[in-house]
Each structure stands twice: as structure tokens, then as C-alpha cells.
Amino acid sequence: MLRQHRAHSIVVWLICLLGLGLAASVRSDEQASGGHVNAQRLQETLEKLSEFGRNPEGGVTRLGFSEADLAAREYVLGLMRDAGLEVRVDAAGNIFGRRPAATPGPAAGAETLPVLLFGSHIDSVPQGGNFDGDAGSMSAIEVIRALNDHRVTTRHPLEVVIWTNEEGHHFGKGVFGSAAAAGLLGPEVLERRDDQGLTLADWLRRYGQDPAKFEQARIRPGAVAGYLELHIEQGAVLDQARIPIGVVEGIVGIQWWTCTATGFANHAGTTPMNRRQDALAAAARATLAVREEVRAESGRQVGTVGYLKVEPGARNIVPGRVEFPVELRDLEAAKIARIWARIEKRFAAIAREENVKIECAPLSSDAPARTDPAFQQAIRESAQSAGLATLDLPSGAGHDAQNVARFAPMGMIFVPSRGGISHSPREFTPWEEVANGAEVLYRTVLRLDARLNPEGKP
Ligand SMILES: [Zn+2]
């Protein structure tokens, strides 16, 4: 609570300095009623952002590394500059907008603290919605505008970040920008090629970056005091419980494999059933085996086979080759490894029985990440001070925050998703609930700013 008093004394100091005329606009963080963020302004920027990559049926297709993403980034860069932020783009294309710390008075010792970072992403999945990533990104900028409106200064420099290619649909690498920041990617990832034959390096150049400097995107531990991300839940827990704010306990680990079943493509009329090497029959059995092994133990783990790419893909040919992905998620890395080991055994048995080859190659692996308990507490208190109820829950979706956890303590705020729908044009969070999240983000930023010491620990 000592730090809390300090925040108040900064507010008092500001009032004295700027004169009584401003007193009405400088509000204590502890005032329960009335928001600091401007809900109308937040809605307007979110609606404007939704025009980039908009689909006729609603929602957006704004893949990371695409023309739509590039145009949306220009819009966001403009918003950041309008909010007075010093903008820079790192070698992985991540956008940072900085608001300096308060200049210490002559009496105060020069306090140079690391940045307090908060933000999200603006890229989407194909046929995605208007809230995934966008809600947190626009709220982060709204927090800066609200701090400006209320002439609030902070001990830490503040930085808004928009991470590159979070969804990872393009180039098969999710949470790309934050993974680069965490030093998890080697330069070989830049050679990945898309359907048009362009490499990731080509796209980075189109984003104005020099791929040779890719490793400069790395952020060292200690450079960031803490990270906050506001995001829609993308599940139905908060919506069903009618609770406006989720305090995230941690982010599940996600592992991706790409598997190929290889049989023999042959005439569907003349190849007897007992002589077939049907890759699709094998892949279909493998798909069900994934589900069975994930269900074989209790817990909240999930596993998915999201598609089957069948070749040659004709009605009168026994399928010769099928590519399919396997995805596993859980808060415990050991559990993912255990389930995968069982799946591999099942695949080997199916391959023998179907007389095909099944091979799987790991594509990406994101370790589970726990949120910092002190950050959870700051979010809880901030919500309470705004009169908003909270619920603790894990995140079943991956987020950039999981990579940031490798170099800084982090916390996440969830707002409800109507009907638990996400990665869909029908994804929806009522405007006032987005504004609730932004208000909690505002208050949590100030709480952590007051509390965190230079080691990033409260
Ligand atoms: Zn997202």
C-alpha cells in the first residue's frame, strides 16, 4: 500500500503544478465510479480498424504479413502518433509506441526504470472476427489517450506494443513477433515460403525491415518491468458466469505437428479392398486416435486435427497421400508430451494395419506460461476499484504474453466473448464490456507503475 500512497502523492503534485483548473479532470485511481477511458472513442477506433480486411459476411481476414495487415498497421501507427507516442518498429515488424516517464524534479533522485509494456496484436485468422487482438490493441492506445486526458504521469516509461503475426496462419508460426522478442526464433524461420513463393524475409522487407537484423528484435530480461495484455476470452466461461473481468492464471502450451500418411494412389474400381494402401482411411483413423488419447485422462487438455489434405483427391482414386496437422494444448508441458507419446504409438499401429507410412514432424512448440501472481492481484484490485467482478481462469488460446513471460513478469485481463465464439465473423464483445477491460487495464497499469521496483518484483 505504500506505493499506492505514492501514486496519490503524484496526483496531488500534479494538481498543484497544473493549477486548480485541472483539478476536476485529475481523478484518483481509487474512485470507484466513472471510467477514465473514453468508451466512445475506443469503439470508434475499433470500428475503423475493422474496415481493414473486412469480409462481405462481416469480420475480417487480416493475416499477418498481408496487404490488409500492412494497411491496418499504418492506421495504428497514425493513432499512436496522434496519442503522442514515440513510434518505432523492430526488426520482426513489432510496433512500439513509447510514452516517457515523468521527468524527475530536481529534488527527486533520477529514477530510470524499465518500460511497462502493454498491447496485443491486430492480425487475424482467415474469416476472423473484429475483437481478437484488436480489442486489446485499441484499448492499449486508449489507455495512453486517457492518461494524456487526465494528465497522469508515470514512474516507468510506458510502451504500447502491437506484435506481428500472432495468429501465424501465414508461415505456420504463431505468436511470431513476441517469439522473436523472446529470442525463440533463429534466422532459418525467415526462409519459410508461402503459397505465392514469398519467404518470410521477403515479407519483412515489405514491412520496411532488414531481415539480416532479425535477431535485434530480441528483448533481454530486465529491459521490461512488466507486460499486460487485454484480450477477449474466446471461450464461454465469463459469458456464462456473467462476470465482466477474467484474471488469467496462465496460458496453455501449444504444440503443432504436421503429419503425412503415405499410401499408394490406385484405381478405385480395380484395386481390391485387401490390396489397398489407403492414406485417407489411415488418416481418418489417426484423427480419431488423437481424440481418444486426449480424452484418455482427466483434465482440461485439448487436441485437434484441423484438416485433411487429400491427394490426388478424386472420387475414383484410392487416396495416396494425406497431410494432416495435430495440435495439443495444456497448462502442463509434461502432459502434452505424455499424450503425444501415446498418439505416436497409436499412429505406428494404424500405419502397420493400413499398410501405409505415417510420419510426423514438429512444426512449432509454445511452452505453457503462468501469469505473475502479483500481476493477477493488481488486476483483481483494479477491477474491484472499478466495481467489476472478476473470475480466475486459464487461457486455452495462445497469446503473445506467453513469450513475454520469458523475459518479463506478465499478466492478462480477459473480457467476455458472447457465446464463447471466436475466430469467426460472429465473434462479439459488447462495447461496454470492451470499455470495462480498457478501464481495468488503465487502472492496472497505474497500480503496477506505483508498485513495481526496478527488479520488476512488487
Ligand atoms: Zn488473439
mmCIF file of C-alpha atoms and ligand atoms in Angstrom, residues 120-121 123 131-134 166-167 229 231-232 234 397-400 422-423, ligand 1:
data_model
loop_
_atom_site.group_PDB
_atom_site.id
_atom_site.type_symbol
_atom_site.label_atom_id
_atom_site.label_comp_id
_atom_site.label_asym_id
_atom_site.label_seq_id
_atom_site.Cartn_x
_atom_site.Cartn_y
_atom_site.Cartn_z
ATOM 1 C CA SER A 120 -1.789 -7.136 -28.244
ATOM 2 C CA HIS A 121 -1.981 -7.901 -31.985
ATOM 3 C CA ASP A 123 -3.618 -9.637 -37.395
ATOM 4 C CA PHE A 131 -12.249 -8.345 -31.378
ATOM 5 C CA ASP A 132 -9.473 -10.963 -31.189
ATOM 6 C CA GLY A 133 -6.315 -8.894 -30.672
ATOM 7 C CA ASP A 134 -7.996 -5.708 -31.851
ATOM 8 C CA GLU A 166 0.178 -13.533 -33.723
ATOM 9 C CA GLU A 167 -2.196 -15.938 -35.420
ATOM 10 C CA GLU A 229 -2.379 -7.835 -22.278
ATOM 11 C CA HIS A 231 -7.831 -9.888 -24.721
ATOM 12 C CA ILE A 232 -11.243 -11.372 -25.357
ATOM 13 C CA GLN A 234 -12.507 -16.624 -26.830
ATOM 14 C CA ALA A 397 -5.791 -19.894 -26.538
ATOM 15 C CA GLY A 398 -2.178 -18.958 -27.153
ATOM 16 C CA HIS A 399 -1.125 -15.342 -26.684
ATOM 17 C CA ASP A 400 1.979 -13.237 -27.138
ATOM 18 C CA SER A 422 -14.108 -16.605 -31.637
ATOM 19 C CA HIS A 423 -12.048 -16.967 -34.830
HETATM 20 ZN ZN ZN B 1 -5.562 -13.002 -30.212
#
